[in-house]
XYZ file of C-alpha atoms in Angstrom:
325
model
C 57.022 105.857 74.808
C 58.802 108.945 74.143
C 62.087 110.481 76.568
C 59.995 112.851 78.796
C 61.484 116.476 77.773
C 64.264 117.527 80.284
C 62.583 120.278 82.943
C 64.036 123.447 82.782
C 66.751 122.842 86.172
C 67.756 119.537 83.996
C 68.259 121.595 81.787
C 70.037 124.313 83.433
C 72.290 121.963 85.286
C 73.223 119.889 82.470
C 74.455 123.478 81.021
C 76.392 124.088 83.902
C 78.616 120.442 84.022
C 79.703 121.479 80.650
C 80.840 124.750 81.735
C 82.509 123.093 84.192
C 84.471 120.467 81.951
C 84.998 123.964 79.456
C 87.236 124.715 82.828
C 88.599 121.592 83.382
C 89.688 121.134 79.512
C 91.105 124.709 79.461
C 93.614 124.680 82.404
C 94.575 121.341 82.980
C 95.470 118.614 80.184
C 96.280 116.269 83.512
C 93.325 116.415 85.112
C 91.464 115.786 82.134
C 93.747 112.713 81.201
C 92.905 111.451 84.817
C 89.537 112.088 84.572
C 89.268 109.739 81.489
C 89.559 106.816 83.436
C 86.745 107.244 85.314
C 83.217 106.390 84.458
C 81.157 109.306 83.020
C 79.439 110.336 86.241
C 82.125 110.463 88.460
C 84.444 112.407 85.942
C 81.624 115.096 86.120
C 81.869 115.237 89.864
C 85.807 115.982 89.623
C 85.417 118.726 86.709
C 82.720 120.092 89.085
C 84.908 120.263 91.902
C 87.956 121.504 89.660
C 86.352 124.142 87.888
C 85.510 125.621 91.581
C 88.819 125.718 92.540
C 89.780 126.805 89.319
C 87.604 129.815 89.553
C 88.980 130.711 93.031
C 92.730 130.483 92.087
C 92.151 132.676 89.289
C 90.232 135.628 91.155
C 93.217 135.576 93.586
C 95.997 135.183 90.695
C 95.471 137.913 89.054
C 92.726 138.118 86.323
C 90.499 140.192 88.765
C 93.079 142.710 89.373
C 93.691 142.619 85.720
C 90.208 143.623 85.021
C 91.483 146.612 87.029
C 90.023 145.812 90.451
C 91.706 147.138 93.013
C 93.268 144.506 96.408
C 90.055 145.452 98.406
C 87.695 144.518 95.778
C 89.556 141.519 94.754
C 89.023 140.430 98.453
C 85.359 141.361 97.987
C 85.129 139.049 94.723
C 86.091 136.215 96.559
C 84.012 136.628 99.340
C 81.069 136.609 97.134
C 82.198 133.378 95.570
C 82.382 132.426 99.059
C 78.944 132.979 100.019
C 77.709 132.059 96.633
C 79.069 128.788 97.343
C 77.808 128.371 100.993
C 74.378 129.429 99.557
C 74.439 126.975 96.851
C 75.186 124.155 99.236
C 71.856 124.675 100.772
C 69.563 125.139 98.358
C 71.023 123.244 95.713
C 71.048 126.353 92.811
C 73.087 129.139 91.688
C 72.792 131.751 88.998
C 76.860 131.264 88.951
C 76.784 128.246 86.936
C 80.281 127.177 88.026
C 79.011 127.403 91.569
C 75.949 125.338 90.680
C 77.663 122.688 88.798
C 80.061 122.162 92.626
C 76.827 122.577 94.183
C 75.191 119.544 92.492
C 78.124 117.185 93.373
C 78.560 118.222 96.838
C 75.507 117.706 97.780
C 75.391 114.315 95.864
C 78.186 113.698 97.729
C 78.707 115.062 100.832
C 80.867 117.671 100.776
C 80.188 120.540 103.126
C 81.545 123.787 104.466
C 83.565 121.502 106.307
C 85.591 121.670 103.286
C 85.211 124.663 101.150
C 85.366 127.146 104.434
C 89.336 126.311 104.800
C 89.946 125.969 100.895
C 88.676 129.583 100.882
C 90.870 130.615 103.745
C 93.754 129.569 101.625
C 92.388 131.556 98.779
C 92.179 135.045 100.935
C 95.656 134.115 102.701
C 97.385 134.384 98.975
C 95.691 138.155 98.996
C 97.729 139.138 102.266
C 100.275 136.895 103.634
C 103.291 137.136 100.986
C 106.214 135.386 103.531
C 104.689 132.229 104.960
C 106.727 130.090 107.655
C 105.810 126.851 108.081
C 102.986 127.078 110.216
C 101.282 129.179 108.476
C 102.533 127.079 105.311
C 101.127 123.775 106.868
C 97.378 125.809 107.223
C 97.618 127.003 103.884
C 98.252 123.565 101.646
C 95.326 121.795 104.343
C 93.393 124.388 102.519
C 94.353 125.170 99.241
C 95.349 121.093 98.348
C 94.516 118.765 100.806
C 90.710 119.217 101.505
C 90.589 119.335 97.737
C 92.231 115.961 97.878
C 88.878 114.967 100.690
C 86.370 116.358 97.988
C 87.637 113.997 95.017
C 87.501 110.981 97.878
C 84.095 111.769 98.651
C 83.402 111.227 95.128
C 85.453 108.002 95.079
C 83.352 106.707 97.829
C 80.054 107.148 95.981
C 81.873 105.282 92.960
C 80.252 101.701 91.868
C 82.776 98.997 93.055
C 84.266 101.162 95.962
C 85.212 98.986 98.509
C 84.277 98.602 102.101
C 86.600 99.825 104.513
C 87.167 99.713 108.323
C 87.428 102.448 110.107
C 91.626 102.393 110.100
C 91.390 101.902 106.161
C 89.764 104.834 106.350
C 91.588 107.245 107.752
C 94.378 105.669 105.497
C 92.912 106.814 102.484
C 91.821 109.875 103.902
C 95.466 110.510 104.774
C 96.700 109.421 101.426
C 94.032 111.844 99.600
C 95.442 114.522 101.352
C 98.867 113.602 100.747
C 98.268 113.452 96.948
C 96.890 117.085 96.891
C 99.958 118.090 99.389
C 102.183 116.767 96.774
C 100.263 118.849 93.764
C 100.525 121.497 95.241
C 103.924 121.461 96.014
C 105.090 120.763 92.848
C 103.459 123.570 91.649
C 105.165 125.986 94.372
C 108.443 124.393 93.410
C 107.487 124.373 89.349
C 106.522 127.842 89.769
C 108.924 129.422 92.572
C 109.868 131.982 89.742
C 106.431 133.252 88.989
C 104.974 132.940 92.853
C 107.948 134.956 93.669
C 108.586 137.423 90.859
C 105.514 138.410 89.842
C 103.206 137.660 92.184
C 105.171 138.790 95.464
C 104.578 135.740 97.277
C 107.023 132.849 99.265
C 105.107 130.000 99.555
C 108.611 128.047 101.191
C 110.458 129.472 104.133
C 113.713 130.815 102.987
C 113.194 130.350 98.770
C 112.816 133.933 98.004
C 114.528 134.427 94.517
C 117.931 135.651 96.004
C 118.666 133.063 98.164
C 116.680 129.681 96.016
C 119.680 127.199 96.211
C 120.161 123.285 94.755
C 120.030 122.251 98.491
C 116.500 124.157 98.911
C 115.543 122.314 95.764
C 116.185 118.874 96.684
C 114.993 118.880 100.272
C 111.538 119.909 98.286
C 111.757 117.340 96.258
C 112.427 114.760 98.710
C 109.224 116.188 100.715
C 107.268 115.805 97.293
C 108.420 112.018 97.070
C 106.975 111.066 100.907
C 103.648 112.848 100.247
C 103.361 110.472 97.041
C 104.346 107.674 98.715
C 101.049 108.175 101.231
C 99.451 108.527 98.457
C 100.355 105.572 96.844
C 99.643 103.607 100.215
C 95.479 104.179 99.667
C 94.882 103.214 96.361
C 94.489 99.780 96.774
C 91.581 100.915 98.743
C 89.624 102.860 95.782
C 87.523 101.576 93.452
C 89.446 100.197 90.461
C 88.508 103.290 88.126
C 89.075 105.849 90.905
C 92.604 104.047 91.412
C 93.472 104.175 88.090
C 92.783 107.644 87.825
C 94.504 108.737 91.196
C 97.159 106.733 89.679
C 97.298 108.542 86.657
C 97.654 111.957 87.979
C 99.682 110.393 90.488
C 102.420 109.351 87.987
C 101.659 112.185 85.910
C 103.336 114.931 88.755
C 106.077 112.269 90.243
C 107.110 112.707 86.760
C 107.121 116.089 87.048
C 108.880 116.029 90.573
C 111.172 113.970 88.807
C 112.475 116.331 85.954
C 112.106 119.553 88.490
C 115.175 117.376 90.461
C 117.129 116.487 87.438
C 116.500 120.480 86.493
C 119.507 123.126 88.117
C 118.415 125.212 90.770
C 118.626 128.395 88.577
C 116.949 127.047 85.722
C 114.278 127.217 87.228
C 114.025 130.888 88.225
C 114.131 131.571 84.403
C 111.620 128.626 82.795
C 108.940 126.351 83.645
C 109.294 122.599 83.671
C 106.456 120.899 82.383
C 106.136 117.074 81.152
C 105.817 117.096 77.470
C 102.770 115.969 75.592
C 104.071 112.580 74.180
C 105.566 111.500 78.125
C 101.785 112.299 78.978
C 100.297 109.623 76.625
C 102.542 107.286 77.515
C 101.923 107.506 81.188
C 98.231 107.447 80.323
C 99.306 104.354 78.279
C 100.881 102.578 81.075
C 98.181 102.967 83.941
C 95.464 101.715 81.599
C 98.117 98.429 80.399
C 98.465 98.038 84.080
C 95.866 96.490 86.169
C 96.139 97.972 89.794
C 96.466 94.440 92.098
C 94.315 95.015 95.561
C 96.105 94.848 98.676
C 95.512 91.304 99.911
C 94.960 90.271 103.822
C 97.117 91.546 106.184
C 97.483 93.719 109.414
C 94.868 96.705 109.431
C 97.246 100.052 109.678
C 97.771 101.987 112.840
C 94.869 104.468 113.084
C 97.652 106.766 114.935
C 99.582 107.156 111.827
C 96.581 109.203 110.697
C 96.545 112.842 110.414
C 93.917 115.320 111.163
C 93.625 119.144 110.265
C 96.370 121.691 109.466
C 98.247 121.079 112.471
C 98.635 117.409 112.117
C 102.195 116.793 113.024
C 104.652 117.039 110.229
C 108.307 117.461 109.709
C 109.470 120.932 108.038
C 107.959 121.605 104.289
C 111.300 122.895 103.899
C 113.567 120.835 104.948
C 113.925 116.648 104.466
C 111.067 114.191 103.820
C 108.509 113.109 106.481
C 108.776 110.976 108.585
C 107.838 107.140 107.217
């Protein structure tokens, strides 16, 4: 019997994935290594949720205003996006297909507003608050990183092979998925402390203006990087074996990163951007996929009050040592 001919929302939708993996492919060779070692259908779920993001970062980073839109108007952009978004979850279409394409996998997996509400308070905080301290720091990465970190789990949990957990495994992996996003996005404050600063007006770290960035600022970041990927490390044996390989993958990929940012002087990075070269990538890649990821075996379930909930979860300073173990 012949392949019944796809409808025309099949065929709309299927359009809109590839736009999405057009977003993934363009800005991020990382991702897209990561999202590699997952099985076709779940890859499609992150490049849904990345190209949203994507699309939100870039409204606030400067392409609208250099369309010539003015600060209001930018503001107005992303509130659209915003509701676009919101709409989209509930009726499961949108004539952005970006928006569509994140519509399709949230609702296939349970993401709500939940989520996407406080990622796009992050968005509209980089449009008006240019000195964060760390409060306001801590309610900004939930946003911008970490709930993005609870999307992609969402998405692990629908993967085949995903293990059962109890309710303390749980909130382990939910901890470590928004560790691993913390830790992104750090790096890329600390990778890009030059550009955030310079050009773009903003302070993302208490006290790392240009004029006053020092080696000791620099290392107490780093450190901080280094505990969130530890959590982050700790929930992986918890994933399905594809979705740990590939949290493993981009895991490795930015401790690599946070790696040569420490080895790099203070000043040198006010003038360049570190990035891990193209060859370092493969072999990373190489090594997670030569490397089977061992489960955890029995043992004690972990404390359910190490977990953390919400942007004011208690945390040491972002800018000052690690957190606490």
């Amino acid at each position: 019997m012949a392949a019944a001919h796809p409808t025309a929302l099949q065929t709309y939708s299927r359009t809109a994935a590839r736009s999405a993996r057009l977003v993934l492919g363009e800005y991020s060779t990382s991702f897209s290594l990561a999202c590699r070692m997952l099985d076709a259908a779940s890859a499609a779920h992150i490049a849904n949720i990345y190209a949203l993001v994507r699309l939100a970062d870039e409204v606030v980073d400067g392409v609208a205003s250099q369309a010539g839109l003015n600060p209001q108007a930018v503001g107005d952009c992303l509130d659209e996006l915003q509701q676009q978004t919101a709409l989209a979850l509930q009726r499961g279409y949108s004539t952005n297909l970006v928006v569509h394409a994140f519509a399709l996998t949230a609702r296939e997996t349970r993401i709500t507003t939940e989520l996407t509400d406080p990622f796009f308070a992050s968005m509209r905080a980089d449009l008006s608050v240019h000195r964060h301290n760390e409060q306001s720091l801590r309610e900004y990465i939930y946003g911008s990183a970490e709930v993005v970190g609870l999307m992609c789990l969402q998405v692990f949990r629908t993967m085949p092979g995903a293990p059962a957990q109890t309710p303390a495994q749980a909130q382990l992996v939910e901890r470590a998925a928004r560790s691993l996003g913390a830790a992104f996005q750090k790096v890329n404050f600390l990778r890009d402390v030059a550009t955030d600063s310079g050009q773009l007006d903003r302070v993302y770290f208490p006290g790392t203006d240009l004029e006053h960035f020092t080696e000791e600022h620099k290392r107490n970041l780093v450190q901080d990087i280094e505990a969130d990927l530890a959590h982050a490390r700790a929930g992986m044996p918890y994933l399905a074996p594809a979705a740990a390989r590939a949290v493993r993958m981009a895991h490795d990929l930015f401790s690599r990163l946070n790696r040569q940012l420490d080895k790099a002087p203070a000043d040198q990075l006010l003038t360049r951007r570190i990035s891990v070269s193209a060859p370092r990538k493969a072999l990373i890649a190489a090594r997670v996929l030569a490397t089977s990821h061992r489960r955890r075996g029995p043992g004690p379930d972990p404390d359910p009050g190490q977990a953390v909930h919400g942007p004011d979860a208690a945390r040491l300073p972002l800018n000052g040592g690690p957190h606490a173990a």
